[in-house]
Amino acid sequence: DRDVYSITVHAQDLDTQDQTYALVATGCFGGVANTLDTSKDVYKHDNSRSRQFWTLVGCIAGLVVVGLFLLCAPAVCCRRHKRKRKALKH
């Protein structure tokens, strides 16, 4: 159980000279002898759920505003049209 693995990454065809990447290794890394530092684990600082939630809230709010405009605009136009016709009759 004291296996040691060495992984070497050779980068090619990068878009920029300083491109970030992720390396994933799976297996049984737990146990008492585990010395992995997971304090900088990307998932501990992941805020994509929060961003997704607020994006959804913004979209729904935008749809509500547009919906209210589409519902109210014809009523306002009809009211103005009726007032003009009524004023022309008198």
JSON list of C-alpha atoms in Angstrom, two decimals:
[
{"chain": "A", "resi": 1, "resn": "ASP", "atom": "CA", "xyz": [0.00, 0.00, 0.00]},
{"chain": "A", "resi": 2, "resn": "ARG", "atom": "CA", "xyz": [2.97, 2.36, 0.01]},
{"chain": "A", "resi": 3, "resn": "ASP", "atom": "CA", "xyz": [2.90, 2.84, -3.76]},
{"chain": "A", "resi": 4, "resn": "VAL", "atom": "CA", "xyz": [4.48, 6.00, -5.14]},
{"chain": "A", "resi": 5, "resn": "TYR", "atom": "CA", "xyz": [3.47, 7.37, -8.51]},
{"chain": "A", "resi": 6, "resn": "SER", "atom": "CA", "xyz": [5.32, 10.06, -10.43]},
{"chain": "A", "resi": 7, "resn": "ILE", "atom": "CA", "xyz": [3.35, 11.96, -13.04]},
{"chain": "A", "resi": 8, "resn": "THR", "atom": "CA", "xyz": [5.04, 14.22, -15.58]},
{"chain": "A", "resi": 9, "resn": "VAL", "atom": "CA", "xyz": [3.13, 16.63, -17.79]},
{"chain": "A", "resi": 10, "resn": "HIS", "atom": "CA", "xyz": [4.60, 17.87, -21.07]},
{"chain": "A", "resi": 11, "resn": "ALA", "atom": "CA", "xyz": [2.54, 20.76, -22.43]},
{"chain": "A", "resi": 12, "resn": "GLN", "atom": "CA", "xyz": [2.05, 21.21, -26.18]},
{"chain": "A", "resi": 13, "resn": "ASP", "atom": "CA", "xyz": [-0.12, 23.42, -28.39]},
{"chain": "A", "resi": 14, "resn": "LEU", "atom": "CA", "xyz": [-1.02, 25.86, -25.62]},
{"chain": "A", "resi": 15, "resn": "ASP", "atom": "CA", "xyz": [-3.08, 28.95, -26.42]},
{"chain": "A", "resi": 16, "resn": "THR", "atom": "CA", "xyz": [-0.90, 31.08, -24.18]},
{"chain": "A", "resi": 17, "resn": "GLN", "atom": "CA", "xyz": [2.48, 30.58, -22.56]},
{"chain": "A", "resi": 18, "resn": "ASP", "atom": "CA", "xyz": [0.89, 30.51, -19.09]},
{"chain": "A", "resi": 19, "resn": "GLN", "atom": "CA", "xyz": [-2.17, 28.28, -19.52]},
{"chain": "A", "resi": 20, "resn": "THR", "atom": "CA", "xyz": [-3.67, 26.70, -16.41]},
{"chain": "A", "resi": 21, "resn": "TYR", "atom": "CA", "xyz": [-4.72, 23.09, -16.37]},
{"chain": "A", "resi": 22, "resn": "ALA", "atom": "CA", "xyz": [-6.08, 20.47, -14.03]},
{"chain": "A", "resi": 23, "resn": "LEU", "atom": "CA", "xyz": [-4.73, 17.03, -13.31]},
{"chain": "A", "resi": 24, "resn": "VAL", "atom": "CA", "xyz": [-7.04, 14.42, -11.85]},
{"chain": "A", "resi": 25, "resn": "ALA", "atom": "CA", "xyz": [-5.92, 11.26, -10.11]},
{"chain": "A", "resi": 26, "resn": "THR", "atom": "CA", "xyz": [-8.37, 8.77, -8.68]},
{"chain": "A", "resi": 27, "resn": "GLY", "atom": "CA", "xyz": [-7.86, 6.01, -6.20]},
{"chain": "A", "resi": 28, "resn": "CYS", "atom": "CA", "xyz": [-7.76, 5.35, -2.51]},
{"chain": "A", "resi": 29, "resn": "PHE", "atom": "CA", "xyz": [-5.86, 8.34, -1.13]},
{"chain": "A", "resi": 30, "resn": "GLY", "atom": "CA", "xyz": [-7.43, 8.40, 2.31]},
{"chain": "A", "resi": 31, "resn": "GLY", "atom": "CA", "xyz": [-6.27, 6.84, 5.50]},
{"chain": "A", "resi": 32, "resn": "VAL", "atom": "CA", "xyz": [-4.14, 7.87, 8.41]},
{"chain": "A", "resi": 33, "resn": "ALA", "atom": "CA", "xyz": [-0.98, 8.30, 6.37]},
{"chain": "A", "resi": 34, "resn": "ASN", "atom": "CA", "xyz": [-2.61, 10.75, 3.97]},
{"chain": "A", "resi": 35, "resn": "THR", "atom": "CA", "xyz": [-0.47, 13.88, 3.64]},
{"chain": "A", "resi": 36, "resn": "LEU", "atom": "CA", "xyz": [-2.34, 15.51, 0.75]},
{"chain": "A", "resi": 37, "resn": "ASP", "atom": "CA", "xyz": [-2.90, 19.23, 1.21]},
{"chain": "A", "resi": 38, "resn": "THR", "atom": "CA", "xyz": [-6.52, 19.83, 0.20]},
{"chain": "A", "resi": 39, "resn": "SER", "atom": "CA", "xyz": [-6.72, 23.38, 1.57]},
{"chain": "A", "resi": 40, "resn": "LYS", "atom": "CA", "xyz": [-6.49, 24.77, -1.97]},
{"chain": "A", "resi": 41, "resn": "ASP", "atom": "CA", "xyz": [-9.01, 22.35, -3.40]},
{"chain": "A", "resi": 42, "resn": "VAL", "atom": "CA", "xyz": [-10.91, 24.07, -6.20]},
{"chain": "A", "resi": 43, "resn": "TYR", "atom": "CA", "xyz": [-14.26, 22.80, -4.95]},
{"chain": "A", "resi": 44, "resn": "LYS", "atom": "CA", "xyz": [-13.87, 24.52, -1.58]},
{"chain": "A", "resi": 45, "resn": "HIS", "atom": "CA", "xyz": [-13.79, 27.89, -3.34]},
{"chain": "A", "resi": 46, "resn": "ASP", "atom": "CA", "xyz": [-16.28, 27.08, -6.09]},
{"chain": "A", "resi": 47, "resn": "ASN", "atom": "CA", "xyz": [-18.99, 29.76, -6.30]},
{"chain": "A", "resi": 48, "resn": "SER", "atom": "CA", "xyz": [-20.60, 28.58, -9.53]},
{"chain": "A", "resi": 49, "resn": "ARG", "atom": "CA", "xyz": [-23.82, 27.60, -7.71]},
{"chain": "A", "resi": 50, "resn": "SER", "atom": "CA", "xyz": [-24.17, 31.12, -6.34]},
{"chain": "A", "resi": 51, "resn": "ARG", "atom": "CA", "xyz": [-23.45, 32.67, -9.76]},
{"chain": "A", "resi": 52, "resn": "GLN", "atom": "CA", "xyz": [-25.91, 30.27, -11.38]},
{"chain": "A", "resi": 53, "resn": "PHE", "atom": "CA", "xyz": [-28.59, 31.19, -8.82]},
{"chain": "A", "resi": 54, "resn": "TRP", "atom": "CA", "xyz": [-28.17, 34.96, -9.29]},
{"chain": "A", "resi": 55, "resn": "THR", "atom": "CA", "xyz": [-28.07, 34.60, -13.06]},
{"chain": "A", "resi": 56, "resn": "LEU", "atom": "CA", "xyz": [-31.36, 32.72, -12.89]},
{"chain": "A", "resi": 57, "resn": "VAL", "atom": "CA", "xyz": [-32.86, 35.37, -10.58]},
{"chain": "A", "resi": 58, "resn": "GLY", "atom": "CA", "xyz": [-31.76, 38.11, -12.99]},
{"chain": "A", "resi": 59, "resn": "CYS", "atom": "CA", "xyz": [-33.27, 36.30, -15.97]},
{"chain": "A", "resi": 60, "resn": "ILE", "atom": "CA", "xyz": [-36.56, 35.74, -14.18]},
{"chain": "A", "resi": 61, "resn": "ALA", "atom": "CA", "xyz": [-36.70, 39.38, -13.06]},
{"chain": "A", "resi": 62, "resn": "GLY", "atom": "CA", "xyz": [-36.00, 40.49, -16.64]},
{"chain": "A", "resi": 63, "resn": "LEU", "atom": "CA", "xyz": [-38.76, 38.25, -17.97]},
{"chain": "A", "resi": 64, "resn": "VAL", "atom": "CA", "xyz": [-41.20, 39.62, -15.39]},
{"chain": "A", "resi": 65, "resn": "VAL", "atom": "CA", "xyz": [-40.39, 43.22, -16.39]},
{"chain": "A", "resi": 66, "resn": "VAL", "atom": "CA", "xyz": [-40.78, 42.42, -20.10]},
{"chain": "A", "resi": 67, "resn": "GLY", "atom": "CA", "xyz": [-43.99, 40.51, -19.41]},
{"chain": "A", "resi": 68, "resn": "LEU", "atom": "CA", "xyz": [-45.47, 43.39, -17.43]},
{"chain": "A", "resi": 69, "resn": "PHE", "atom": "CA", "xyz": [-44.54, 45.80, -20.22]},
{"chain": "A", "resi": 70, "resn": "LEU", "atom": "CA", "xyz": [-46.16, 43.58, -22.83]},
{"chain": "A", "resi": 71, "resn": "LEU", "atom": "CA", "xyz": [-49.30, 43.30, -20.72]},
{"chain": "A", "resi": 72, "resn": "CYS", "atom": "CA", "xyz": [-49.56, 47.00, -19.81]},
{"chain": "A", "resi": 73, "resn": "ALA", "atom": "CA", "xyz": [-48.49, 48.63, -23.08]},
{"chain": "A", "resi": 74, "resn": "PRO", "atom": "CA", "xyz": [-51.61, 47.63, -25.07]},
{"chain": "A", "resi": 75, "resn": "ALA", "atom": "CA", "xyz": [-53.90, 48.78, -22.25]},
{"chain": "A", "resi": 76, "resn": "VAL", "atom": "CA", "xyz": [-52.18, 52.19, -22.12]},
{"chain": "A", "resi": 77, "resn": "CYS", "atom": "CA", "xyz": [-52.35, 52.55, -25.90]},
{"chain": "A", "resi": 78, "resn": "CYS", "atom": "CA", "xyz": [-56.04, 51.62, -25.97]},
{"chain": "A", "resi": 79, "resn": "ARG", "atom": "CA", "xyz": [-56.82, 54.10, -23.20]},
{"chain": "A", "resi": 80, "resn": "ARG", "atom": "CA", "xyz": [-55.01, 56.90, -25.08]},
{"chain": "A", "resi": 81, "resn": "HIS", "atom": "CA", "xyz": [-56.76, 55.97, -28.32]},
{"chain": "A", "resi": 82, "resn": "LYS", "atom": "CA", "xyz": [-60.17, 56.05, -26.60]},
{"chain": "A", "resi": 83, "resn": "ARG", "atom": "CA", "xyz": [-59.42, 59.47, -25.09]},
{"chain": "A", "resi": 84, "resn": "LYS", "atom": "CA", "xyz": [-58.43, 60.87, -28.48]},
{"chain": "A", "resi": 85, "resn": "ARG", "atom": "CA", "xyz": [-61.59, 59.52, -30.12]},
{"chain": "A", "resi": 86, "resn": "LYS", "atom": "CA", "xyz": [-63.71, 60.87, -27.27]},
{"chain": "A", "resi": 87, "resn": "ALA", "atom": "CA", "xyz": [-62.05, 64.30, -27.58]},
{"chain": "A", "resi": 88, "resn": "LEU", "atom": "CA", "xyz": [-62.65, 64.35, -31.35]},
{"chain": "A", "resi": 89, "resn": "LYS", "atom": "CA", "xyz": [-66.37, 63.61, -30.87]},
{"chain": "A", "resi": 90, "resn": "HIS", "atom": "CA", "xyz": [-66.87, 66.59, -28.61]}
]
